[in-house]
Tab-separated table of C-alpha atoms in Angstrom:
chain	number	residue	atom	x	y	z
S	1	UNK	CA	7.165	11.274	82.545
S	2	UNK	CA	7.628	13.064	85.695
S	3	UNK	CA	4.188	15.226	87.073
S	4	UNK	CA	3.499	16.958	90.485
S	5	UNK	CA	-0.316	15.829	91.151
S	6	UNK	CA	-0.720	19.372	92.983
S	7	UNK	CA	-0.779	22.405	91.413
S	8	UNK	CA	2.286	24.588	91.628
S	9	UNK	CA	2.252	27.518	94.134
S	10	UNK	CA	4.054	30.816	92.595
S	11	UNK	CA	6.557	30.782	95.715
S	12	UNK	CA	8.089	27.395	97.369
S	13	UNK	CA	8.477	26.956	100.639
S	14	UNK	CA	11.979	27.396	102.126
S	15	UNK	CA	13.660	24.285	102.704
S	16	UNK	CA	16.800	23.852	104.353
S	17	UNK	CA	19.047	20.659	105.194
S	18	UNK	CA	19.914	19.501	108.541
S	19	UNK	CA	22.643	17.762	108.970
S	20	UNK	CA	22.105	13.722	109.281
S	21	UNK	CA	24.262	10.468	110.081
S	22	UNK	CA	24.848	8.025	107.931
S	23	UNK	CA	26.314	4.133	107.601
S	24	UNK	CA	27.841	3.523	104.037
S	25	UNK	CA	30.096	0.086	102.944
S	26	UNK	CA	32.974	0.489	99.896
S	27	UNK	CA	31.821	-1.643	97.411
S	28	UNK	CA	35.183	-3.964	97.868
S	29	UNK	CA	34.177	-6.919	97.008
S	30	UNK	CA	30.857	-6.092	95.235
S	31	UNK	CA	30.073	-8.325	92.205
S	32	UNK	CA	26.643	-9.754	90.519
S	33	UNK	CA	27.102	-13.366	91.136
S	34	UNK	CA	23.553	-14.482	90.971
S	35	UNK	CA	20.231	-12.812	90.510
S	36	UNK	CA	17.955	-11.892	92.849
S	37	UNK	CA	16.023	-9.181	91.917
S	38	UNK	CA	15.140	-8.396	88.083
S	39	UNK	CA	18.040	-5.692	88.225
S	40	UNK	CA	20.737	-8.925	88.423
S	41	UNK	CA	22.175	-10.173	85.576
S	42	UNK	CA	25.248	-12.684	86.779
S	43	UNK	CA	26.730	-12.385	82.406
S	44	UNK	CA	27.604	-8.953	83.104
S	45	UNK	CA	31.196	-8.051	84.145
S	46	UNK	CA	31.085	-5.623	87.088
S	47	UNK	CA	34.394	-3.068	87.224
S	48	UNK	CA	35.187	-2.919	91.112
S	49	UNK	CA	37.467	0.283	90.644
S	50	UNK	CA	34.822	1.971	88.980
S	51	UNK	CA	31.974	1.080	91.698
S	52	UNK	CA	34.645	2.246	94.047
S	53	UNK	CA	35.350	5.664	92.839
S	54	UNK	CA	31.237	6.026	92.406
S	55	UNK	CA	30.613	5.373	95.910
S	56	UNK	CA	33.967	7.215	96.693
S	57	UNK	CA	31.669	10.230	94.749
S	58	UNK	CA	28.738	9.754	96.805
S	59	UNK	CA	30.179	9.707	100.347
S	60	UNK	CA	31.738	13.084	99.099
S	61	UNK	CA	29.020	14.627	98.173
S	62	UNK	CA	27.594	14.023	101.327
S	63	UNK	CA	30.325	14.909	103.272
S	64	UNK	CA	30.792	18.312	101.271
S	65	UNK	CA	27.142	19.243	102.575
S	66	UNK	CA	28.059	18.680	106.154
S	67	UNK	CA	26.489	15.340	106.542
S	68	UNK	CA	28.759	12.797	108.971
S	69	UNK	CA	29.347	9.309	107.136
S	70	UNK	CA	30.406	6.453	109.075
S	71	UNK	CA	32.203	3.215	107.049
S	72	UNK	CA	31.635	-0.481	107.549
S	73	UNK	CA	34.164	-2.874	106.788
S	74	UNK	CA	32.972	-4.906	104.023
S	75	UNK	CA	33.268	-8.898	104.277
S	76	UNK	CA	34.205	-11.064	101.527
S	77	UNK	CA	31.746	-13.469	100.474
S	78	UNK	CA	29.210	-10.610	100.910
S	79	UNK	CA	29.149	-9.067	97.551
S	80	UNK	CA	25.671	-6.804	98.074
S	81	UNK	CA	26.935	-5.381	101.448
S	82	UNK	CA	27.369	-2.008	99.818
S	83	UNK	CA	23.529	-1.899	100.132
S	84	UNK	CA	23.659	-0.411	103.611
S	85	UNK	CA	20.287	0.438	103.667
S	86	UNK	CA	19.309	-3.136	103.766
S	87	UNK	CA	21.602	-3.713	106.754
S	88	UNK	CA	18.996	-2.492	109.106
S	89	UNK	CA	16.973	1.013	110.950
S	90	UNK	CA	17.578	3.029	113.111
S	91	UNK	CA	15.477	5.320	115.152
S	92	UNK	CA	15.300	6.906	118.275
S	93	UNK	CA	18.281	5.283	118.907
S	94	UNK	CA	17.392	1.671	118.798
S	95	UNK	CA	19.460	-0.342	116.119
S	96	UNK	CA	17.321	-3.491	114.854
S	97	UNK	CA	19.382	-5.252	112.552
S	98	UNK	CA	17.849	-6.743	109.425
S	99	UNK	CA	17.628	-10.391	108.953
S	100	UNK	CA	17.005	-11.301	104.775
S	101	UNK	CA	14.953	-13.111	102.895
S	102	UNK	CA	17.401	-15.000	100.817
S	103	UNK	CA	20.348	-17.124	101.940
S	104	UNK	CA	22.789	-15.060	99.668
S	105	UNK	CA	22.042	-12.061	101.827
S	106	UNK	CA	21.719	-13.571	105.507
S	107	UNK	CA	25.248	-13.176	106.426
S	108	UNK	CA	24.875	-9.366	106.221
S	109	UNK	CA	23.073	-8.914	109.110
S	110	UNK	CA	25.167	-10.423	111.707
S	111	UNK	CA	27.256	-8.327	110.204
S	112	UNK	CA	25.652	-5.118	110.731
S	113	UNK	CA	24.707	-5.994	113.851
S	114	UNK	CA	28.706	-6.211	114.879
S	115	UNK	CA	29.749	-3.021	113.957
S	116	UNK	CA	26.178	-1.441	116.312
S	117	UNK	CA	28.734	-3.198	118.979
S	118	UNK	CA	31.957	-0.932	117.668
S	119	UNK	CA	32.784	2.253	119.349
S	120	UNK	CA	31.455	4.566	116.781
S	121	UNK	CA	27.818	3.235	117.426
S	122	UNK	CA	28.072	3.928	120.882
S	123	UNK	CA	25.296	6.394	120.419
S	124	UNK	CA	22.819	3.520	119.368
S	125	UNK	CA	21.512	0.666	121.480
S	126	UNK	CA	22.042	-2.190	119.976
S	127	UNK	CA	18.929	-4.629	119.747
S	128	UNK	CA	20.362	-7.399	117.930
S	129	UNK	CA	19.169	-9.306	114.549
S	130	UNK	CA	15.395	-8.991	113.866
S	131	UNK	CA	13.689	-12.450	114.234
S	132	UNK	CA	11.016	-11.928	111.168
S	133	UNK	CA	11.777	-11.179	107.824
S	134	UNK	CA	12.924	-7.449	107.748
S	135	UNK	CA	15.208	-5.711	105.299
S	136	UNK	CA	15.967	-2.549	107.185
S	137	UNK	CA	15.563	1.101	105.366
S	138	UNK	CA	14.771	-1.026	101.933
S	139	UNK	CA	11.432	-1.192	103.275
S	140	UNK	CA	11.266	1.201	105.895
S	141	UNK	CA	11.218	4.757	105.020
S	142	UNK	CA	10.301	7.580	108.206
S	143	UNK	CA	8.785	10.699	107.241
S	144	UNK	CA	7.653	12.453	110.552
S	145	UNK	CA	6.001	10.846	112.475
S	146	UNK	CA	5.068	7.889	110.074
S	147	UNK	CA	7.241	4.998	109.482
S	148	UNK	CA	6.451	3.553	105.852
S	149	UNK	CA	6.497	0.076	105.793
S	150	UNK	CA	7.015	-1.688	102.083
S	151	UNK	CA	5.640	-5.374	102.012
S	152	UNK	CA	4.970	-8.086	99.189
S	153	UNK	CA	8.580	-9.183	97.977
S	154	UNK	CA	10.654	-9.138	101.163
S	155	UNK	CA	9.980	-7.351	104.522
S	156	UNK	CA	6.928	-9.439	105.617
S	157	UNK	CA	3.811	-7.721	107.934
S	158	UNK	CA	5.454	-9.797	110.825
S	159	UNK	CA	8.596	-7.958	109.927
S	160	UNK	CA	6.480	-5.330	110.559
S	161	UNK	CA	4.926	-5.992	113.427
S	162	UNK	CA	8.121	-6.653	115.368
S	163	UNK	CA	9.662	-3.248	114.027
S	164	UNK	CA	6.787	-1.629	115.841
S	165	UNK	CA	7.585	-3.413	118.839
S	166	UNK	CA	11.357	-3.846	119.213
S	167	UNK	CA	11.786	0.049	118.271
S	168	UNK	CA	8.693	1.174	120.556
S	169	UNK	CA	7.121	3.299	117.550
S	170	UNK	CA	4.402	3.966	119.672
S	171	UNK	CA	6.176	4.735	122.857
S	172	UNK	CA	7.892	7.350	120.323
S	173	UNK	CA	4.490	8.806	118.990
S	174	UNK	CA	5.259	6.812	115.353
S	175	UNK	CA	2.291	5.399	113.659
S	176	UNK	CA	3.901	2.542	111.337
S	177	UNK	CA	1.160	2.460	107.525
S	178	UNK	CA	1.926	-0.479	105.954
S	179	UNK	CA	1.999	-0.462	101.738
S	180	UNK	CA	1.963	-3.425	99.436
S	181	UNK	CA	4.030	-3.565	96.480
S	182	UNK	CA	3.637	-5.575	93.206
S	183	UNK	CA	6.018	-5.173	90.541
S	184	UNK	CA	8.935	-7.178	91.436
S	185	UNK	CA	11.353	-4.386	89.712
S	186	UNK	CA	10.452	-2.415	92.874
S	187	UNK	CA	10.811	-5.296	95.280
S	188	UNK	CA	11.877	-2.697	98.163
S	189	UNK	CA	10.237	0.472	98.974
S	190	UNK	CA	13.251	2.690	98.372
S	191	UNK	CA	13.084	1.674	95.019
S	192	UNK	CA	9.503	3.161	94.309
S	193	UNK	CA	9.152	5.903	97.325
S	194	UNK	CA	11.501	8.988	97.920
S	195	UNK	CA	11.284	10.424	101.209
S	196	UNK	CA	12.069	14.193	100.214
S	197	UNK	CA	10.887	16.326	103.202
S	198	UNK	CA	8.699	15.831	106.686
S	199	UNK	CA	8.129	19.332	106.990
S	200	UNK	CA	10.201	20.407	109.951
S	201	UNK	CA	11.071	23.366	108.676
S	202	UNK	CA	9.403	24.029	105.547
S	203	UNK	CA	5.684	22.715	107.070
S	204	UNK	CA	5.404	20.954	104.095
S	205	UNK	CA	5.601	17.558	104.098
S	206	UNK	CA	6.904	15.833	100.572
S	207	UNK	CA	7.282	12.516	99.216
S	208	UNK	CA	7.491	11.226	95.541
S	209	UNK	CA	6.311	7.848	94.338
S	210	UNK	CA	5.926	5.678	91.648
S	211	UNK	CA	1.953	4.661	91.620
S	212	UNK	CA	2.000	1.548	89.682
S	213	UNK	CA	4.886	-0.405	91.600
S	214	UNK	CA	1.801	-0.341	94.202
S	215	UNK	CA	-1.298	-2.107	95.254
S	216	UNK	CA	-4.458	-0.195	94.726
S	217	UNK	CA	-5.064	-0.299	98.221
S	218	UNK	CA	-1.160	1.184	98.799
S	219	UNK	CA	-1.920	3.561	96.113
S	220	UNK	CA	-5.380	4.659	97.844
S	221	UNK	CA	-3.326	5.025	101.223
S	222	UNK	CA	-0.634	7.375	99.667
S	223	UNK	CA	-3.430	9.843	98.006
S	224	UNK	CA	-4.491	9.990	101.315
S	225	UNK	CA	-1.670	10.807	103.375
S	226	UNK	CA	0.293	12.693	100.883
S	227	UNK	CA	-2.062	14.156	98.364
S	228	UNK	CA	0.565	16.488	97.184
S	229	UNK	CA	3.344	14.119	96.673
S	230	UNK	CA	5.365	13.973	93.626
S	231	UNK	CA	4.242	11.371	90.695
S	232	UNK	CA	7.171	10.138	88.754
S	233	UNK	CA	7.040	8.074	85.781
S	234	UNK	CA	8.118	4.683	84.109
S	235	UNK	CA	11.459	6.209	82.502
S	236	UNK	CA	13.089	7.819	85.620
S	237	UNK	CA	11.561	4.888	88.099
S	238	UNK	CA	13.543	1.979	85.619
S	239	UNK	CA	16.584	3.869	86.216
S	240	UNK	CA	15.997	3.528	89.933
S	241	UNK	CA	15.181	7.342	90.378
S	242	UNK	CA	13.240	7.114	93.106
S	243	UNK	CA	15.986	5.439	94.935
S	244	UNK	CA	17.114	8.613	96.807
S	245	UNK	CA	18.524	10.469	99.942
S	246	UNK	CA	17.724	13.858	101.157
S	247	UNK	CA	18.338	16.174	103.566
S	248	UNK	CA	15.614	18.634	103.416
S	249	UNK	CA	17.172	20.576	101.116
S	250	UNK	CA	19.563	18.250	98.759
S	251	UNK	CA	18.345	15.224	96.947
S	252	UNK	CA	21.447	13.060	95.946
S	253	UNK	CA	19.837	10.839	93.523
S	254	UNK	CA	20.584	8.871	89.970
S	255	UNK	CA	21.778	11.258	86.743
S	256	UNK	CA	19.386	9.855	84.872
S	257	UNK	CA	16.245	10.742	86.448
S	258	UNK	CA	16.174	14.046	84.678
S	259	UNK	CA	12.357	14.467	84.669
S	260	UNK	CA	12.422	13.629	88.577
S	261	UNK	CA	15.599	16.599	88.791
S	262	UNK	CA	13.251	18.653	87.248
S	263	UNK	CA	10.355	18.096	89.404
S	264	UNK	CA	12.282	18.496	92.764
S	265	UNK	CA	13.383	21.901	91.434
S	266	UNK	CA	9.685	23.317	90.841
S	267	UNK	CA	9.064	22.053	94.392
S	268	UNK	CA	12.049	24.214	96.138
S	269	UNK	CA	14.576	21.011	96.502
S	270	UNK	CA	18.337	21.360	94.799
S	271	UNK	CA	18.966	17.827	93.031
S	272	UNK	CA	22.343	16.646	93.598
S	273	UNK	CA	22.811	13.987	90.568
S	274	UNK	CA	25.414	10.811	90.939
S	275	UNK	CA	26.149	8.478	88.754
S	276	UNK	CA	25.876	4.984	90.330
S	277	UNK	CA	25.523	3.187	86.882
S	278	UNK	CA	28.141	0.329	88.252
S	279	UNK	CA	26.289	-0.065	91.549
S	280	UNK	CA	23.169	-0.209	89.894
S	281	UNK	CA	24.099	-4.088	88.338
S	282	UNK	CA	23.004	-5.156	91.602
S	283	UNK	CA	19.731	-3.155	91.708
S	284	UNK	CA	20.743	-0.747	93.872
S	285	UNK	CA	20.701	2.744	93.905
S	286	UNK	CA	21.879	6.716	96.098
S	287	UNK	CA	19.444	4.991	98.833
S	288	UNK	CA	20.485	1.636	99.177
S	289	UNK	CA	24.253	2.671	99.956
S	290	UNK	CA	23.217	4.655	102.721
S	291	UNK	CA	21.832	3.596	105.773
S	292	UNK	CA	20.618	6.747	108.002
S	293	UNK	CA	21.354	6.866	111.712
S	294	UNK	CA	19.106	8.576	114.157
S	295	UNK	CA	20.016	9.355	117.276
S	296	UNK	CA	17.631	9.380	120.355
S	297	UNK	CA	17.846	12.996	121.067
S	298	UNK	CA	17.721	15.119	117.999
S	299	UNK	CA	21.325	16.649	118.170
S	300	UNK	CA	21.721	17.156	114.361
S	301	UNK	CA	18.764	19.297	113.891
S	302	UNK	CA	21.163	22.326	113.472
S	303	UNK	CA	20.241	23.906	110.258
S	304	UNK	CA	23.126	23.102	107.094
S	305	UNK	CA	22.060	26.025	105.237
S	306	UNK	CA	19.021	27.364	102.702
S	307	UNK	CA	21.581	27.016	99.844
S	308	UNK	CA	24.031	25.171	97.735
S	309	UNK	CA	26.505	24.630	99.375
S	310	UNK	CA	30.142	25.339	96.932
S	311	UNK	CA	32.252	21.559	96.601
């Protein structure tokens, strides 16, 4: 079950979405040909055309809320490289591309690193691969001024540690806080930690979390930073819940993480609920299609709008 750990104040504060940039792949040739996370189960058939038309769903939804989505060309022989959140992170312009932890995987980041050479990532500097471990925004959330950094199943601390470096966190005022996870059906951060809000505009800043895919020291580092965050349960975390985008205002995340839909509404968000069951064969959720792109001057920080906006 779904609780808020703080109490409720009678009025919310007044969110709005700013407009963001994101790097999505079509799930062309996406398939579950072996298992590497719990999610992956290589028996069961995945429809491509239905994938498709999901992710077709999800780019429109963020498109229809004034968000800019870039494509990648998807490579055959790469059948996860609709996880574009793995392929790498961005900020303040610098483009470190991810290099994985198993050989099923490590093609995909030469191959995000090739389109940060294309014309429509002209606004990025390109860094090239990451030497250490790293799987991008699947273990690398930024709220703020904090960069969250998920460790214990495949971004390592030396991932870490050259993140900090090759992206000048400090240089850019960003304090990276490192958190260990332990349950190997959240084997990325995205898949136990939603990013919902870093107070910008509301002065409230919001995350939600799922305590037990964490170390007691993680969980001890989260109460502090974000006493206020939202708890959500076993149900809506097994259906990859957590596993979300937002905007500020809109949080695209899984249908079936009604108790988390309700939540976000008490706390002044507007859920925005896809269905991704086809995607999800691979253990991948809203989050893991969508790699976010931030540039080095904040031009998107135009306000979308305080509320829903009509598809």
């Amino acid at each position: 079950m779904t609780q808020n750990t703080a109490p409720m104040a009678q009025t919310a504060p007044q969110r709005s979405a700013t407009p963001r940039h994101y790097l999505m792949c079509p799930p062309t040739y996406f398939d579950v040909v072996y298992a590497i996370n719990p999610w992956m189960d290589p028996s069961s058939p995945v429809d491509t055309a239905k994938a498709l038309a999901q992710w077709e769903a999800l780019r429109d939804a963020y498109e229809a809320r004034g968000h800019r989505v870039d494509v990648i060309q998807p490579e055959p022989g790469l059948p996860d490289m609709v996880y574009a959140a793995n392929g790498g992170i961005v900020v303040g312009g610098r483009a470190l591309a991810a290099r994985f932890t198993f050989p099923e995987r490590a093609a995909e980041g030469p191959a995000y690193d090739r389109w940060f050479d294309t014309d429509a990532a002209a606004p990025y500097r390109r860094l090239g691969e990451a030497v250490e471990t790293m799987e991008g925004e699947g273990d690398l959330l930024l709220i703020g001024k904090l960069l969250l950094a998920g460790t214990g199943f495949r971004t390592t601390p030396a991932g870490h540690a050259e993140v900090a470096e090759r992206l000048e966190l400090a240089a850019q005022g960003i304090e990276l806080v490192p958190l260990e996870l332990v349950d190997p059906r959240y084997y990325h951060l995205d898949t136990a930690l939603s990013v919902l809000d870093d107070g910008a505009v509301s002065g409230e800043t919001v995350i939600a979390y799922h305590p037990e895919a964490f170390s007691p020291a993680a969980q001890e580092t989260l109460r502090e930073r974000f006493p206020d965050a939202i708890l959500v349960g076993a149900d809506d975390a097994a259906v990859l819940g957590l596993n979300v985008v937002s905007d500020g205002l809109h949080v695209f995340l899984s249908d079936r993480a009604r108790d988390y839909a309700d939540a976000l509404k008490e706390r002044g968000f507007i859920p925005i609920g896809v269905d991704l069951s086809e995607i999800f064969k691979g253990g991948g959720s809203v989050k893991c299609c969508t790699l976010e792109l931030r540039p080095a001057s904040d031009t998107l920080a135009t306000a979308v709008t305080t509320e829903e906006t009509p598809r």
